PDB file of C-alpha atoms in Angstrom:
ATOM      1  CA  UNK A   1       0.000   0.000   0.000  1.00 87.00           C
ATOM      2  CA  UNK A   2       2.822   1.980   0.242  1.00 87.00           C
ATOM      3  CA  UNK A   3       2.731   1.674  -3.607  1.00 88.00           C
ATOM      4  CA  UNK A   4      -0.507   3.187  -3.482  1.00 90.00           C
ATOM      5  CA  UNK A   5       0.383   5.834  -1.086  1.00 89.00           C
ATOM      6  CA  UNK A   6       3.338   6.782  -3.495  1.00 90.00           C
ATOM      7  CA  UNK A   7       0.494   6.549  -6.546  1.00 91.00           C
ATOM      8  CA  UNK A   8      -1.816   8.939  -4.805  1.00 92.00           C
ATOM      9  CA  UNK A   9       0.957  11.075  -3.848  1.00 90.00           C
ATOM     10  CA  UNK A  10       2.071  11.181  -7.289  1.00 92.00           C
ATOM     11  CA  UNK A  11      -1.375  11.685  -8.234  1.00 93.00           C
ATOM     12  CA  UNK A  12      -2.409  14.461  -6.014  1.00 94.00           C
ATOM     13  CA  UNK A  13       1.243  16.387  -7.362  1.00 95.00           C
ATOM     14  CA  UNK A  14       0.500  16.015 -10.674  1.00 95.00           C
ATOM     15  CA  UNK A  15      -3.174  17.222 -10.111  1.00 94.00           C
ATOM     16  CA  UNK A  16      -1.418  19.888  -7.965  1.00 95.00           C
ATOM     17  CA  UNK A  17       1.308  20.439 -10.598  1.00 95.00           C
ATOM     18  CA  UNK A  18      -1.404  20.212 -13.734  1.00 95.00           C
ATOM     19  CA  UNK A  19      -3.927  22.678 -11.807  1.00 96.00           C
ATOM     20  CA  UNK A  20      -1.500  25.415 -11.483  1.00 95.00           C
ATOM     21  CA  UNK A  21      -0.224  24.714 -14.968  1.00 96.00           C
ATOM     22  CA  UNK A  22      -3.525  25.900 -15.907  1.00 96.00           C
ATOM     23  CA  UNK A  23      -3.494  28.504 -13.247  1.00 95.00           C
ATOM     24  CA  UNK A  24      -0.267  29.718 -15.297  1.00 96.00           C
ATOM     25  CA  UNK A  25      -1.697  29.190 -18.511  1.00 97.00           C
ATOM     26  CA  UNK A  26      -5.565  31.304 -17.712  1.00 96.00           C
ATOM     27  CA  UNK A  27      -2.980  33.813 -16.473  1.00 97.00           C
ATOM     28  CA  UNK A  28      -1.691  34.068 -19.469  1.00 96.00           C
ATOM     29  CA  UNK A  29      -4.488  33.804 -21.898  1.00 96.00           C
ATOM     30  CA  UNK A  30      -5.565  36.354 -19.577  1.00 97.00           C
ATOM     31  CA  UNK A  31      -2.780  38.984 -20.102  1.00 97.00           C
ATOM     32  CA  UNK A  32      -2.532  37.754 -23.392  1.00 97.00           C
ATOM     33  CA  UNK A  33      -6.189  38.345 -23.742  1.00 97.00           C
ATOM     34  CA  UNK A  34      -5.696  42.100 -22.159  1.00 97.00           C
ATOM     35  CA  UNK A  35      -2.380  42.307 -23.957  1.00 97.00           C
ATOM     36  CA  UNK A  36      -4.844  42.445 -27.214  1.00 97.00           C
ATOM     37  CA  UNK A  37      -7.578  44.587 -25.579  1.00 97.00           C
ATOM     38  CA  UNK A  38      -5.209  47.527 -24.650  1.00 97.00           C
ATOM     39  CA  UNK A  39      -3.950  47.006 -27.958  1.00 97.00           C
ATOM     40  CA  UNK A  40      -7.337  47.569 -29.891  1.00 97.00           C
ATOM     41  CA  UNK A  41      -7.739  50.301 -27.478  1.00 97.00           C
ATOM     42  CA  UNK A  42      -5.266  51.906 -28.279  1.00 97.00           C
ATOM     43  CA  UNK A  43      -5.206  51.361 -31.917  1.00 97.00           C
ATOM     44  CA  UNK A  44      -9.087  52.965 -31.872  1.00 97.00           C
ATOM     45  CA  UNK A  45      -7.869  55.790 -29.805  1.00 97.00           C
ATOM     46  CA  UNK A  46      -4.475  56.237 -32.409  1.00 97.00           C
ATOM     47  CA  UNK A  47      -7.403  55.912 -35.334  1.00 97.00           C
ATOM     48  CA  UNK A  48      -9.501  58.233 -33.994  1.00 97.00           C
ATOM     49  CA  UNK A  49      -7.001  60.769 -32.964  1.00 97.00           C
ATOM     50  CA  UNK A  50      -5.923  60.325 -36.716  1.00 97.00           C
ATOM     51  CA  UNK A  51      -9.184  60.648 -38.097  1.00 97.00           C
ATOM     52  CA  UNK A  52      -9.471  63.646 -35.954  1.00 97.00           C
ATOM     53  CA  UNK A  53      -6.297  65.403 -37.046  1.00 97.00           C
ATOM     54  CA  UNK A  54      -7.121  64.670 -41.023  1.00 97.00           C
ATOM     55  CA  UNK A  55     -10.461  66.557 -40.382  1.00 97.00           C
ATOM     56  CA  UNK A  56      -9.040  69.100 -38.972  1.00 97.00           C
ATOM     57  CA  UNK A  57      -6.367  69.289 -41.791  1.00 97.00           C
ATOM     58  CA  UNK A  58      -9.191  68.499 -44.024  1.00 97.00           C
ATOM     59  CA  UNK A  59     -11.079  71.765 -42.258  1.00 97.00           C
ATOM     60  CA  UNK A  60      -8.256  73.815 -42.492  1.00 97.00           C
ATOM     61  CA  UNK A  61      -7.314  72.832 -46.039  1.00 97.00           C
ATOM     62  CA  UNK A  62     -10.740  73.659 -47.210  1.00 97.00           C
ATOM     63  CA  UNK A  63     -10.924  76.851 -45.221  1.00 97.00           C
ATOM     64  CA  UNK A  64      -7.444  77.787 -47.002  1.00 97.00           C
ATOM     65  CA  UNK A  65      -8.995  76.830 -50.377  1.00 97.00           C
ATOM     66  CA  UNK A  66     -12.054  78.829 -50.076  1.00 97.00           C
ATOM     67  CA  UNK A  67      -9.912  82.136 -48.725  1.00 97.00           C
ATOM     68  CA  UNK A  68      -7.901  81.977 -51.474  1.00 97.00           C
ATOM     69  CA  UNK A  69     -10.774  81.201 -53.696  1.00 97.00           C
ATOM     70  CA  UNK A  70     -12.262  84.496 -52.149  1.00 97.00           C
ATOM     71  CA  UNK A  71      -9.332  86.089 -52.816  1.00 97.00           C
ATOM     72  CA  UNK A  72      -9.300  85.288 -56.171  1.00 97.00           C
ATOM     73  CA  UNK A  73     -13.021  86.144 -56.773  1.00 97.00           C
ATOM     74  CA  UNK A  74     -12.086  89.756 -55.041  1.00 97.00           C
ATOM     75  CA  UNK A  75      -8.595  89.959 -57.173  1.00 98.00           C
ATOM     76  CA  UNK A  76     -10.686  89.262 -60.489  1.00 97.00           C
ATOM     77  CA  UNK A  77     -13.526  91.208 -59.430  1.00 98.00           C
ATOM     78  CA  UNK A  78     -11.618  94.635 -59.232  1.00 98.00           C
ATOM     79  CA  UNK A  79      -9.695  93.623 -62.850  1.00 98.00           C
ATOM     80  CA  UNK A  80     -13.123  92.909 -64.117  1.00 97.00           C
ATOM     81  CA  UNK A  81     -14.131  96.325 -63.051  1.00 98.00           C
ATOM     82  CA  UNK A  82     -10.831  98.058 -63.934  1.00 98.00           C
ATOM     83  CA  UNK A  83     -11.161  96.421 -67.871  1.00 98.00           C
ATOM     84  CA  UNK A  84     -15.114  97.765 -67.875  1.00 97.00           C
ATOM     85  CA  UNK A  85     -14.029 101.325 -66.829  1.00 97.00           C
ATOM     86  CA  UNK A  86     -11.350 101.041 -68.880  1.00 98.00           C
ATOM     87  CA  UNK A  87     -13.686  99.976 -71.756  1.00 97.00           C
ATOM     88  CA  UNK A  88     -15.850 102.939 -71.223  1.00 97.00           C
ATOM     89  CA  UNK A  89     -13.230 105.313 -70.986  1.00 97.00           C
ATOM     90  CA  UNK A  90     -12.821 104.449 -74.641  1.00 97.00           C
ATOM     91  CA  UNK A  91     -16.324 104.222 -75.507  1.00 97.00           C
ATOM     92  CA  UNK A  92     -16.668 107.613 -74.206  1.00 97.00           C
ATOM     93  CA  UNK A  93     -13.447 108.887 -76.278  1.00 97.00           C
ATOM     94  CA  UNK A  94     -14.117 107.406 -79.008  1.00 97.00           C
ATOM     95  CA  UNK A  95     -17.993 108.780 -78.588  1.00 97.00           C
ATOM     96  CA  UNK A  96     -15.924 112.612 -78.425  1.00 97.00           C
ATOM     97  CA  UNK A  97     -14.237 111.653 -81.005  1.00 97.00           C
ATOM     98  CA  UNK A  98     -16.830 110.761 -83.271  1.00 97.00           C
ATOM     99  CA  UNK A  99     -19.168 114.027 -81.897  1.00 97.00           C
ATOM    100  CA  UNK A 100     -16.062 115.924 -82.984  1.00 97.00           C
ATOM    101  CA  UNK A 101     -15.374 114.510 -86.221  1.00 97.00           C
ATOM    102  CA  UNK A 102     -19.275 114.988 -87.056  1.00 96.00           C
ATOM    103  CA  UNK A 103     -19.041 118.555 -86.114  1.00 97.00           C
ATOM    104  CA  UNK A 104     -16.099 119.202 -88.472  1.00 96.00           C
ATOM    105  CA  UNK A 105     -17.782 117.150 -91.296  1.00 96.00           C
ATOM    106  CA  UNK A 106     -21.210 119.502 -91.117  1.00 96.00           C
ATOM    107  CA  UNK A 107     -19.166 122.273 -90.751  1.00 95.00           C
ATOM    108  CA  UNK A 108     -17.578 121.389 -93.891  1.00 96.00           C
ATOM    109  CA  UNK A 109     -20.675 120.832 -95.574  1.00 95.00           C
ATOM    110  CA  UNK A 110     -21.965 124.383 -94.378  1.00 95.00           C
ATOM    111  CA  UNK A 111     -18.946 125.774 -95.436  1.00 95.00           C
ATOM    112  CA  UNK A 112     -19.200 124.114 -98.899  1.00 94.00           C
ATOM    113  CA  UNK A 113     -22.627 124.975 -99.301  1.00 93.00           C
ATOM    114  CA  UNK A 114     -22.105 128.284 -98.472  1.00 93.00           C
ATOM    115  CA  UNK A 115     -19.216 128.922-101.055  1.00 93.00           C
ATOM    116  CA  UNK A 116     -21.768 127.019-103.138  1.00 92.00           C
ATOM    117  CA  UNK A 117     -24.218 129.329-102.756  1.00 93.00           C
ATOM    118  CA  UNK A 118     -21.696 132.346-103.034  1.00 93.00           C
ATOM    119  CA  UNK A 119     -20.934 131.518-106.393  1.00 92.00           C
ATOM    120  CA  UNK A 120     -24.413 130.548-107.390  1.00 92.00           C
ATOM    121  CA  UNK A 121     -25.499 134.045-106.211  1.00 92.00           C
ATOM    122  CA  UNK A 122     -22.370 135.627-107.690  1.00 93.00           C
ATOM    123  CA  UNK A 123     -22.649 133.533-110.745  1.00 92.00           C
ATOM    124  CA  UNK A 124     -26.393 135.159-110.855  1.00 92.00           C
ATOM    125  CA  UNK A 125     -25.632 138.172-110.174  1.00 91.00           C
ATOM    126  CA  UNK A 126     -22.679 138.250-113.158  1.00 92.00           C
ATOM    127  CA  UNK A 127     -25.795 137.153-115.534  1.00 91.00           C
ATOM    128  CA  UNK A 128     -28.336 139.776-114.466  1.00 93.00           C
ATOM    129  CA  UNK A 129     -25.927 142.416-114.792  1.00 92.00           C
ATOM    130  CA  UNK A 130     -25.543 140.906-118.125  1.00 92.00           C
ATOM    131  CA  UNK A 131     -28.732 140.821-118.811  1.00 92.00           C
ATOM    132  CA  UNK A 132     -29.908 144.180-117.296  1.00 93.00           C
ATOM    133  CA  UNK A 133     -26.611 145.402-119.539  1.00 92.00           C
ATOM    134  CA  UNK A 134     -27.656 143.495-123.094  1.00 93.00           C
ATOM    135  CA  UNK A 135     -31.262 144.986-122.081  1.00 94.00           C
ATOM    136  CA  UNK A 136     -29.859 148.769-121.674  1.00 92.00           C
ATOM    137  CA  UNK A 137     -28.227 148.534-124.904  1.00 93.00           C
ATOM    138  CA  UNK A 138     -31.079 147.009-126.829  1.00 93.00           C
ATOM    139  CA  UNK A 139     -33.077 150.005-125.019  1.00 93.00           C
ATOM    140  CA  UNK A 140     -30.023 152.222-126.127  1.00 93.00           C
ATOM    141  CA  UNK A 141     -30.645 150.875-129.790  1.00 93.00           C
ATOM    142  CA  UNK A 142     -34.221 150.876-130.017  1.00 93.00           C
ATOM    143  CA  UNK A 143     -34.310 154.880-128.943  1.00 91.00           C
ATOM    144  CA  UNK A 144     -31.600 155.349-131.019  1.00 91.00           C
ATOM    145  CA  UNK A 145     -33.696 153.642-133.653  1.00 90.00           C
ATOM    146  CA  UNK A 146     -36.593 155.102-132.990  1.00 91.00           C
ATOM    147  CA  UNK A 147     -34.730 158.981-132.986  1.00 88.00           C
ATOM    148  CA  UNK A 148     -33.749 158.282-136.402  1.00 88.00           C
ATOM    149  CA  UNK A 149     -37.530 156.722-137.523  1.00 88.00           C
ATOM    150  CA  UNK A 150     -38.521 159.893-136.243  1.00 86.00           C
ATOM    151  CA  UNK A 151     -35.956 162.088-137.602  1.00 85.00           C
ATOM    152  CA  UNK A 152     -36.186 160.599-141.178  1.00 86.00           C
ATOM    153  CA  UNK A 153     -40.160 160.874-140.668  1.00 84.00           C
ATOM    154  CA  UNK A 154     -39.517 165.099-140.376  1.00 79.00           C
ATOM    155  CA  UNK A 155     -37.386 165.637-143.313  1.00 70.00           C
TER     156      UNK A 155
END
């Protein structure tokens, strides 16, 4: 029985010796098993604090995008209105210019028709005094015509 004893005894150590294998082993799987927890953890904290940060760069970038868009707008806003001034500037010259060169061109016209005239009048005048000349010596002729009719009727 001593055979036993030493049986049991071996039995109860290995029993002892298996149980706190397993002991060990739970442990582990334990740690093990909050090894991996702390490690999603803190690879969903790292991914949201990087999901966080791209926002805000995200943010910031679009904010940047939409200033300088803005700027832009403003920049191309004032050349717009710089080129339409400009643009009427020289609508408005060229306007003068045109008003001007109009003026002349009547003016011309008046002046041509007035020289016209001028020599129209002139040019009638020239033939009524030749007229009212060729009538004074026809008149000069007939009385001188007549004197003699009348002179030759007497003798």
């Amino acid at each position: 029985t001593a055979h036993r004893q030493a049986l049991a005894d071996q039995q109860a150590a290995h029993g002892k010796a298996t149980a706190e294998a397993a002991d060990r082993h739970a442990a582990a799987e334990t740690a093990h098993r909050q090894a991996l927890a702390d490690q999603q953890a803190a690879h969903e904290k790292a991914t949201a604090e990087a999901a966080d940060r791209h926002a805000a760069e995200v943010e910031a970038a679009t904010r940047a995008v939409a200033e300088d868009f803005e700027t832009e707008r403003e920049v191309l806003a004032r050349e717009r209105q710089a080129a339409l001034e400009a643009a009427e500037e020289r609508h408005r010259e060229t306007l003068s210019q045109a008003a001007l060169e109009y003026e002349n061109a009547v003016e011309a016209t008046l002046v041509e028709r007035d020289e016209s005239h001028a020599l129209r009048l002139k040019s009638a005048d020239a033939d009524a005094t030749s007229r009212l000349l060729s009538s004074e010596e026809a008149l000069r002729a007939t009385r001188l015509g007549a004197a003699a009719a009348l002179a030759e009727a007497s003798v």
